[in-house]
């Protein structure tokens, strides 16, 4: 497989861009046609960088070119990509504002990659509507295959009159002008009742499976009852924290650290801990970052993981394998990784490289639970 191009030509110059995390002979580019359409539109309008907010930049293509006032993102991986590519191109560092906080800037322009989750899109627009003065411009773009037919209506509802451009290069751009309309903000969280926890779980708008228990987690939760108790655990790629919280409820462990690359996922786990274990909050920790790459606490006896198999909007099991490579170093000698994965994802070679022994602990028609033992 040939490596993807890394030299990105756009109206602001020529830049070397790489994805993060990247593999040898990385087959995917660090930009797409939606990024290019946004940069062309910003250049045509002669938009000033110091009054511009970039939203949801995936690998730094927008920020490296524009050098805006700030990036507003949910993703620690995107922040790492931006930092790496800015150094690579000797560009100034862009301040990062996490999704769990409002942008808090005096804005005239927004350049936005439209996110996959419509609920998250609405949340972001409702927050931006509070920051943008009348006459401010929001330019949004996405790849056609990921765009909902409702994008234009949603932009118009929260921001103002919206121009819908014809598609180009399998991407499409929308230009919304802020007016004086006032709309109600969507609910901050959604959730579901979890029988295993005998309580309600909540999650913010960009969290995986925020309004129902996903089948992989359900299968792994049933297996947890067979494991011997431990004194410490990590819930890696935690989402709303359901695996770690269930482990505590079942008496598997008294302490859990919740880790995720999504700021909203970590905030959701924190919210559920405060609701379900308000008297035991000192037993829980939280880590927002690229998996366990910058995790500095003591190694644990058990890691629970239901890994993603997407990189942003790309279906790719490299995200999961990247997480698994970090696990052994954060386990105590004799510690174990308990992983649930779709049957079609071939994590076994990675597990065998990183661990002394790997067992297929349980399986059904869709999922496998792997139990990997550190020497």
PDB file of N, CA, C and O in Angstrom, residues 140-195:
ATOM      1  N   UNK A 140     -19.245  26.677   7.025  1.00  0.00           N
ATOM      2  CA  UNK A 140     -19.187  25.279   7.448  1.00  0.00           C
ATOM      3  C   UNK A 140     -19.094  24.379   6.224  1.00  0.00           C
ATOM      4  O   UNK A 140     -19.707  24.672   5.188  1.00  0.00           O
ATOM      5  N   UNK A 141     -18.350  23.289   6.355  1.00  0.00           N
ATOM      6  CA  UNK A 141     -18.199  22.367   5.228  1.00  0.00           C
ATOM      7  C   UNK A 141     -18.080  20.940   5.724  1.00  0.00           C
ATOM      8  O   UNK A 141     -17.666  20.683   6.854  1.00  0.00           O
ATOM      9  N   UNK A 142     -18.448  20.005   4.849  1.00  0.00           N
ATOM     10  CA  UNK A 142     -18.320  18.590   5.157  1.00  0.00           C
ATOM     11  C   UNK A 142     -18.297  17.783   3.876  1.00  0.00           C
ATOM     12  O   UNK A 142     -18.642  18.293   2.800  1.00  0.00           O
ATOM     13  N   UNK A 143     -17.890  16.533   3.990  1.00  0.00           N
ATOM     14  CA  UNK A 143     -17.924  15.631   2.851  1.00  0.00           C
ATOM     15  C   UNK A 143     -19.362  15.159   2.647  1.00  0.00           C
ATOM     16  O   UNK A 143     -20.071  14.849   3.604  1.00  0.00           O
ATOM     17  N   UNK A 144     -19.794  15.080   1.388  1.00  0.00           N
ATOM     18  CA  UNK A 144     -21.186  14.746   1.076  1.00  0.00           C
ATOM     19  C   UNK A 144     -21.650  13.458   1.742  1.00  0.00           C
ATOM     20  O   UNK A 144     -22.774  13.370   2.235  1.00  0.00           O
ATOM     21  N   UNK A 145     -20.774  12.442   1.798  1.00  0.00           N
ATOM     22  CA  UNK A 145     -21.201  11.143   2.311  1.00  0.00           C
ATOM     23  C   UNK A 145     -21.489  11.184   3.801  1.00  0.00           C
ATOM     24  O   UNK A 145     -22.137  10.273   4.330  1.00  0.00           O
ATOM     25  N   UNK A 146     -21.028  12.234   4.509  1.00  0.00           N
ATOM     26  CA  UNK A 146     -21.249  12.335   5.944  1.00  0.00           C
ATOM     27  C   UNK A 146     -22.298  13.383   6.311  1.00  0.00           C
ATOM     28  O   UNK A 146     -22.624  13.523   7.489  1.00  0.00           O
ATOM     29  N   UNK A 147     -22.811  14.116   5.330  1.00  0.00           N
ATOM     30  CA  UNK A 147     -23.703  15.237   5.630  1.00  0.00           C
ATOM     31  C   UNK A 147     -25.161  14.805   5.701  1.00  0.00           C
ATOM     32  O   UNK A 147     -25.658  14.081   4.835  1.00  0.00           O
ATOM     33  N   UNK A 148     -25.845  15.271   6.728  1.00  0.00           N
ATOM     34  CA  UNK A 148     -27.293  15.073   6.829  1.00  0.00           C
ATOM     35  C   UNK A 148     -28.011  16.079   5.935  1.00  0.00           C
ATOM     36  O   UNK A 148     -27.554  17.222   5.771  1.00  0.00           O
ATOM     37  N   UNK A 149     -29.159  15.705   5.358  1.00  0.00           N
ATOM     38  CA  UNK A 149     -29.953  16.674   4.601  1.00  0.00           C
ATOM     39  C   UNK A 149     -30.448  17.840   5.462  1.00  0.00           C
ATOM     40  O   UNK A 149     -30.911  18.849   4.928  1.00  0.00           O
ATOM     41  N   UNK A 150     -30.351  17.707   6.793  1.00  0.00           N
ATOM     42  CA  UNK A 150     -30.858  18.731   7.708  1.00  0.00           C
ATOM     43  C   UNK A 150     -29.830  19.812   8.021  1.00  0.00           C
ATOM     44  O   UNK A 150     -30.166  20.775   8.747  1.00  0.00           O
ATOM     45  N   UNK A 151     -28.609  19.712   7.515  1.00  0.00           N
ATOM     46  CA  UNK A 151     -27.553  20.642   7.911  1.00  0.00           C
ATOM     47  C   UNK A 151     -27.939  22.093   7.664  1.00  0.00           C
ATOM     48  O   UNK A 151     -27.787  22.957   8.537  1.00  0.00           O
ATOM     49  N   UNK A 152     -28.449  22.388   6.472  1.00  0.00           N
ATOM     50  CA  UNK A 152     -28.805  23.769   6.151  1.00  0.00           C
ATOM     51  C   UNK A 152     -29.885  24.315   7.073  1.00  0.00           C
ATOM     52  O   UNK A 152     -29.798  25.459   7.555  1.00  0.00           O
ATOM     53  N   UNK A 153     -30.915  23.513   7.327  1.00  0.00           N
ATOM     54  CA  UNK A 153     -32.008  23.946   8.219  1.00  0.00           C
ATOM     55  C   UNK A 153     -31.507  24.182   9.636  1.00  0.00           C
ATOM     56  O   UNK A 153     -31.934  25.131  10.312  1.00  0.00           O
ATOM     57  N   UNK A 154     -30.610  23.324  10.102  1.00  0.00           N
ATOM     58  CA  UNK A 154     -30.079  23.475  11.464  1.00  0.00           C
ATOM     59  C   UNK A 154     -29.248  24.749  11.568  1.00  0.00           C
ATOM     60  O   UNK A 154     -29.361  25.509  12.546  1.00  0.00           O
ATOM     61  N   UNK A 155     -28.416  25.014  10.567  1.00  0.00           N
ATOM     62  CA  UNK A 155     -27.645  26.255  10.552  1.00  0.00           C
ATOM     63  C   UNK A 155     -28.558  27.473  10.579  1.00  0.00           C
ATOM     64  O   UNK A 155     -28.334  28.436  11.324  1.00  0.00           O
ATOM     65  N   UNK A 156     -29.589  27.438   9.762  1.00  0.00           N
ATOM     66  CA  UNK A 156     -30.512  28.570   9.682  1.00  0.00           C
ATOM     67  C   UNK A 156     -31.267  28.760  10.996  1.00  0.00           C
ATOM     68  O   UNK A 156     -31.522  29.889  11.428  1.00  0.00           O
ATOM     69  N   UNK A 157     -31.606  27.668  11.657  1.00  0.00           N
ATOM     70  CA  UNK A 157     -32.377  27.748  12.898  1.00  0.00           C
ATOM     71  C   UNK A 157     -31.565  28.437  13.996  1.00  0.00           C
ATOM     72  O   UNK A 157     -32.094  29.278  14.731  1.00  0.00           O
ATOM     73  N   UNK A 158     -30.276  28.088  14.115  1.00  0.00           N
ATOM     74  CA  UNK A 158     -29.474  28.619  15.219  1.00  0.00           C
ATOM     75  C   UNK A 158     -28.729  29.912  14.874  1.00  0.00           C
ATOM     76  O   UNK A 158     -28.523  30.763  15.747  1.00  0.00           O
ATOM     77  N   UNK A 159     -28.299  30.065  13.614  1.00  0.00           N
ATOM     78  CA  UNK A 159     -27.407  31.181  13.271  1.00  0.00           C
ATOM     79  C   UNK A 159     -28.119  32.268  12.491  1.00  0.00           C
ATOM     80  O   UNK A 159     -28.106  33.433  12.882  1.00  0.00           O
ATOM     81  N   UNK A 160     -28.739  31.912  11.353  1.00  0.00           N
ATOM     82  CA  UNK A 160     -29.396  32.919  10.531  1.00  0.00           C
ATOM     83  C   UNK A 160     -29.450  32.480   9.079  1.00  0.00           C
ATOM     84  O   UNK A 160     -29.226  31.299   8.763  1.00  0.00           O
ATOM     85  N   UNK A 161     -29.753  33.410   8.153  1.00  0.00           N
ATOM     86  CA  UNK A 161     -29.866  33.077   6.731  1.00  0.00           C
ATOM     87  C   UNK A 161     -28.637  32.311   6.242  1.00  0.00           C
ATOM     88  O   UNK A 161     -27.505  32.696   6.524  1.00  0.00           O
ATOM     89  N   UNK A 162     -28.883  31.220   5.506  1.00  0.00           N
ATOM     90  CA  UNK A 162     -27.813  30.306   5.122  1.00  0.00           C
ATOM     91  C   UNK A 162     -27.811  30.072   3.625  1.00  0.00           C
ATOM     92  O   UNK A 162     -28.836  29.709   3.048  1.00  0.00           O
ATOM     93  N   UNK A 163     -26.671  30.275   3.022  1.00  0.00           N
ATOM     94  CA  UNK A 163     -26.467  29.988   1.598  1.00  0.00           C
ATOM     95  C   UNK A 163     -25.930  28.570   1.467  1.00  0.00           C
ATOM     96  O   UNK A 163     -24.934  28.207   2.081  1.00  0.00           O
ATOM     97  N   UNK A 164     -26.621  27.751   0.669  1.00  0.00           N
ATOM     98  CA  UNK A 164     -26.206  26.367   0.440  1.00  0.00           C
ATOM     99  C   UNK A 164     -25.543  26.283  -0.929  1.00  0.00           C
ATOM    100  O   UNK A 164     -26.204  26.474  -1.951  1.00  0.00           O
ATOM    101  N   UNK A 165     -24.277  25.991  -0.952  1.00  0.00           N
ATOM    102  CA  UNK A 165     -23.526  25.929  -2.208  1.00  0.00           C
ATOM    103  C   UNK A 165     -23.691  24.566  -2.873  1.00  0.00           C
ATOM    104  O   UNK A 165     -23.966  23.563  -2.230  1.00  0.00           O
ATOM    105  N   UNK A 166     -23.468  24.548  -4.173  1.00  0.00           N
ATOM    106  CA  UNK A 166     -23.445  23.288  -4.906  1.00  0.00           C
ATOM    107  C   UNK A 166     -22.223  22.472  -4.479  1.00  0.00           C
ATOM    108  O   UNK A 166     -21.191  23.024  -4.120  1.00  0.00           O
ATOM    109  N   UNK A 167     -22.361  21.160  -4.535  1.00  0.00           N
ATOM    110  CA  UNK A 167     -21.260  20.299  -4.135  1.00  0.00           C
ATOM    111  C   UNK A 167     -20.086  20.400  -5.091  1.00  0.00           C
ATOM    112  O   UNK A 167     -20.256  20.594  -6.300  1.00  0.00           O
ATOM    113  N   UNK A 168     -18.883  20.309  -4.541  1.00  0.00           N
ATOM    114  CA  UNK A 168     -17.656  20.277  -5.321  1.00  0.00           C
ATOM    115  C   UNK A 168     -16.717  19.232  -4.734  1.00  0.00           C
ATOM    116  O   UNK A 168     -16.560  19.166  -3.523  1.00  0.00           O
ATOM    117  N   UNK A 169     -16.125  18.422  -5.600  1.00  0.00           N
ATOM    118  CA  UNK A 169     -15.128  17.447  -5.143  1.00  0.00           C
ATOM    119  C   UNK A 169     -15.664  16.567  -4.011  1.00  0.00           C
ATOM    120  O   UNK A 169     -14.975  16.269  -3.042  1.00  0.00           O
ATOM    121  N   UNK A 170     -16.937  16.201  -4.112  1.00  0.00           N
ATOM    122  CA  UNK A 170     -17.611  15.336  -3.131  1.00  0.00           C
ATOM    123  C   UNK A 170     -17.725  15.992  -1.757  1.00  0.00           C
ATOM    124  O   UNK A 170     -17.870  15.320  -0.737  1.00  0.00           O
ATOM    125  N   UNK A 171     -17.654  17.322  -1.741  1.00  0.00           N
ATOM    126  CA  UNK A 171     -17.809  18.081  -0.500  1.00  0.00           C
ATOM    127  C   UNK A 171     -18.773  19.228  -0.756  1.00  0.00           C
ATOM    128  O   UNK A 171     -19.128  19.524  -1.898  1.00  0.00           O
ATOM    129  N   UNK A 172     -19.207  19.867   0.318  1.00  0.00           N
ATOM    130  CA  UNK A 172     -20.206  20.936   0.196  1.00  0.00           C
ATOM    131  C   UNK A 172     -19.958  21.974   1.285  1.00  0.00           C
ATOM    132  O   UNK A 172     -19.505  21.650   2.387  1.00  0.00           O
ATOM    133  N   UNK A 173     -20.271  23.231   0.956  1.00  0.00           N
ATOM    134  CA  UNK A 173     -20.040  24.322   1.877  1.00  0.00           C
ATOM    135  C   UNK A 173     -21.327  25.104   2.108  1.00  0.00           C
ATOM    136  O   UNK A 173     -22.188  25.202   1.221  1.00  0.00           O
ATOM    137  N   UNK A 174     -21.467  25.622   3.338  1.00  0.00           N
ATOM    138  CA  UNK A 174     -22.623  26.414   3.743  1.00  0.00           C
ATOM    139  C   UNK A 174     -22.100  27.718   4.355  1.00  0.00           C
ATOM    140  O   UNK A 174     -21.141  27.693   5.134  1.00  0.00           O
ATOM    141  N   UNK A 175     -22.744  28.835   4.029  1.00  0.00           N
ATOM    142  CA  UNK A 175     -22.349  30.131   4.573  1.00  0.00           C
ATOM    143  C   UNK A 175     -23.553  30.735   5.296  1.00  0.00           C
ATOM    144  O   UNK A 175     -24.564  31.070   4.670  1.00  0.00           O
ATOM    145  N   UNK A 176     -23.447  30.866   6.612  1.00  0.00           N
ATOM    146  CA  UNK A 176     -24.546  31.370   7.439  1.00  0.00           C
ATOM    147  C   UNK A 176     -24.161  32.721   8.019  1.00  0.00           C
ATOM    148  O   UNK A 176     -23.051  32.896   8.541  1.00  0.00           O
ATOM    149  N   UNK A 177     -25.080  33.679   7.938  1.00  0.00           N
ATOM    150  CA  UNK A 177     -24.854  35.018   8.480  1.00  0.00           C
ATOM    151  C   UNK A 177     -25.665  35.176   9.759  1.00  0.00           C
ATOM    152  O   UNK A 177     -26.892  34.957   9.762  1.00  0.00           O
ATOM    153  N   UNK A 178     -25.001  35.545  10.822  1.00  0.00           N
ATOM    154  CA  UNK A 178     -25.680  35.704  12.113  1.00  0.00           C
ATOM    155  C   UNK A 178     -26.637  36.879  12.074  1.00  0.00           C
ATOM    156  O   UNK A 178     -26.280  37.981  11.637  1.00  0.00           O
ATOM    157  N   UNK A 179     -27.889  36.616  12.510  1.00  0.00           N
ATOM    158  CA  UNK A 179     -28.850  37.699  12.666  1.00  0.00           C
ATOM    159  C   UNK A 179     -29.221  37.811  14.138  1.00  0.00           C
ATOM    160  O   UNK A 179     -28.486  37.339  15.002  1.00  0.00           O
ATOM    161  N   UNK A 180     -30.340  38.418  14.441  1.00  0.00           N
ATOM    162  CA  UNK A 180     -30.683  38.659  15.846  1.00  0.00           C
ATOM    163  C   UNK A 180     -31.645  37.629  16.410  1.00  0.00           C
ATOM    164  O   UNK A 180     -32.249  37.857  17.460  1.00  0.00           O
ATOM    165  N   UNK A 181     -31.823  36.497  15.756  1.00  0.00           N
ATOM    166  CA  UNK A 181     -32.742  35.478  16.245  1.00  0.00           C
ATOM    167  C   UNK A 181     -32.245  34.877  17.557  1.00  0.00           C
ATOM    168  O   UNK A 181     -31.047  34.767  17.813  1.00  0.00           O
ATOM    169  N   UNK A 182     -33.170  34.500  18.395  1.00  0.00           N
ATOM    170  CA  UNK A 182     -32.870  33.855  19.673  1.00  0.00           C
ATOM    171  C   UNK A 182     -33.586  32.515  19.702  1.00  0.00           C
ATOM    172  O   UNK A 182     -34.799  32.447  19.504  1.00  0.00           O
ATOM    173  N   UNK A 183     -32.841  31.449  19.928  1.00  0.00           N
ATOM    174  CA  UNK A 183     -33.423  30.102  19.952  1.00  0.00           C
ATOM    175  C   UNK A 183     -33.060  29.409  21.256  1.00  0.00           C
ATOM    176  O   UNK A 183     -32.040  29.712  21.885  1.00  0.00           O
ATOM    177  N   UNK A 184     -33.895  28.478  21.661  1.00  0.00           N
ATOM    178  CA  UNK A 184     -33.608  27.705  22.864  1.00  0.00           C
ATOM    179  C   UNK A 184     -32.454  26.749  22.607  1.00  0.00           C
ATOM    180  O   UNK A 184     -32.356  26.143  21.538  1.00  0.00           O
ATOM    181  N   UNK A 185     -31.582  26.608  23.589  1.00  0.00           N
ATOM    182  CA  UNK A 185     -30.466  25.666  23.473  1.00  0.00           C
ATOM    183  C   UNK A 185     -30.970  24.241  23.629  1.00  0.00           C
ATOM    184  O   UNK A 185     -31.920  23.991  24.375  1.00  0.00           O
ATOM    185  N   UNK A 186     -30.379  23.280  22.920  1.00  0.00           N
ATOM    186  CA  UNK A 186     -30.766  21.873  23.111  1.00  0.00           C
ATOM    187  C   UNK A 186     -30.349  21.403  24.497  1.00  0.00           C
ATOM    188  O   UNK A 186     -29.527  22.028  25.171  1.00  0.00           O
ATOM    189  N   UNK A 187     -30.902  20.286  24.923  1.00  0.00           N
ATOM    190  CA  UNK A 187     -30.543  19.722  26.220  1.00  0.00           C
ATOM    191  C   UNK A 187     -29.045  19.398  26.263  1.00  0.00           C
ATOM    192  O   UNK A 187     -28.472  18.940  25.272  1.00  0.00           O
ATOM    193  N   UNK A 188     -28.416  19.656  27.405  1.00  0.00           N
ATOM    194  CA  UNK A 188     -26.977  19.410  27.537  1.00  0.00           C
ATOM    195  C   UNK A 188     -26.632  17.929  27.414  1.00  0.00           C
ATOM    196  O   UNK A 188     -25.598  17.572  26.848  1.00  0.00           O
ATOM    197  N   UNK A 189     -27.473  17.065  27.956  1.00  0.00           N
ATOM    198  CA  UNK A 189     -27.173  15.638  27.973  1.00  0.00           C
ATOM    199  C   UNK A 189     -28.391  14.827  27.560  1.00  0.00           C
ATOM    200  O   UNK A 189     -29.518  15.312  27.555  1.00  0.00           O
ATOM    201  N   UNK A 190     -28.140  13.581  27.211  1.00  0.00           N
ATOM    202  CA  UNK A 190     -29.199  12.591  27.042  1.00  0.00           C
ATOM    203  C   UNK A 190     -28.713  11.331  27.743  1.00  0.00           C
ATOM    204  O   UNK A 190     -27.555  11.224  28.140  1.00  0.00           O
ATOM    205  N   UNK A 191     -29.599  10.348  27.918  1.00  0.00           N
ATOM    206  CA  UNK A 191     -29.179   9.179  28.661  1.00  0.00           C
ATOM    207  C   UNK A 191     -30.150   8.035  28.602  1.00  0.00           C
ATOM    208  O   UNK A 191     -31.093   8.024  27.806  1.00  0.00           O
ATOM    209  N   UNK A 192     -29.920   7.058  29.477  1.00  0.00           N
ATOM    210  CA  UNK A 192     -30.765   5.866  29.533  1.00  0.00           C
ATOM    211  C   UNK A 192     -30.635   5.248  30.914  1.00  0.00           C
ATOM    212  O   UNK A 192     -29.671   5.508  31.663  1.00  0.00           O
ATOM    213  N   UNK A 193     -31.597   4.423  31.257  1.00  0.00           N
ATOM    214  CA  UNK A 193     -31.539   3.696  32.526  1.00  0.00           C
ATOM    215  C   UNK A 193     -30.704   2.440  32.327  1.00  0.00           C
ATOM    216  O   UNK A 193     -30.948   1.652  31.416  1.00  0.00           O
ATOM    217  N   UNK A 194     -29.698   2.256  33.170  1.00  0.00           N
ATOM    218  CA  UNK A 194     -28.813   1.095  33.084  1.00  0.00           C
ATOM    219  C   UNK A 194     -29.187   0.109  34.187  1.00  0.00           C
ATOM    220  O   UNK A 194     -29.008   0.410  35.376  1.00  0.00           O
ATOM    221  N   UNK A 195     -29.691  -1.052  33.791  1.00  0.00           N
ATOM    222  CA  UNK A 195     -30.128  -2.041  34.787  1.00  0.00           C
ATOM    223  C   UNK A 195     -28.975  -2.526  35.650  1.00  0.00           C
ATOM    224  O   UNK A 195     -29.130  -2.734  36.860  1.00  0.00           O
TER     225      UNK A 195
END
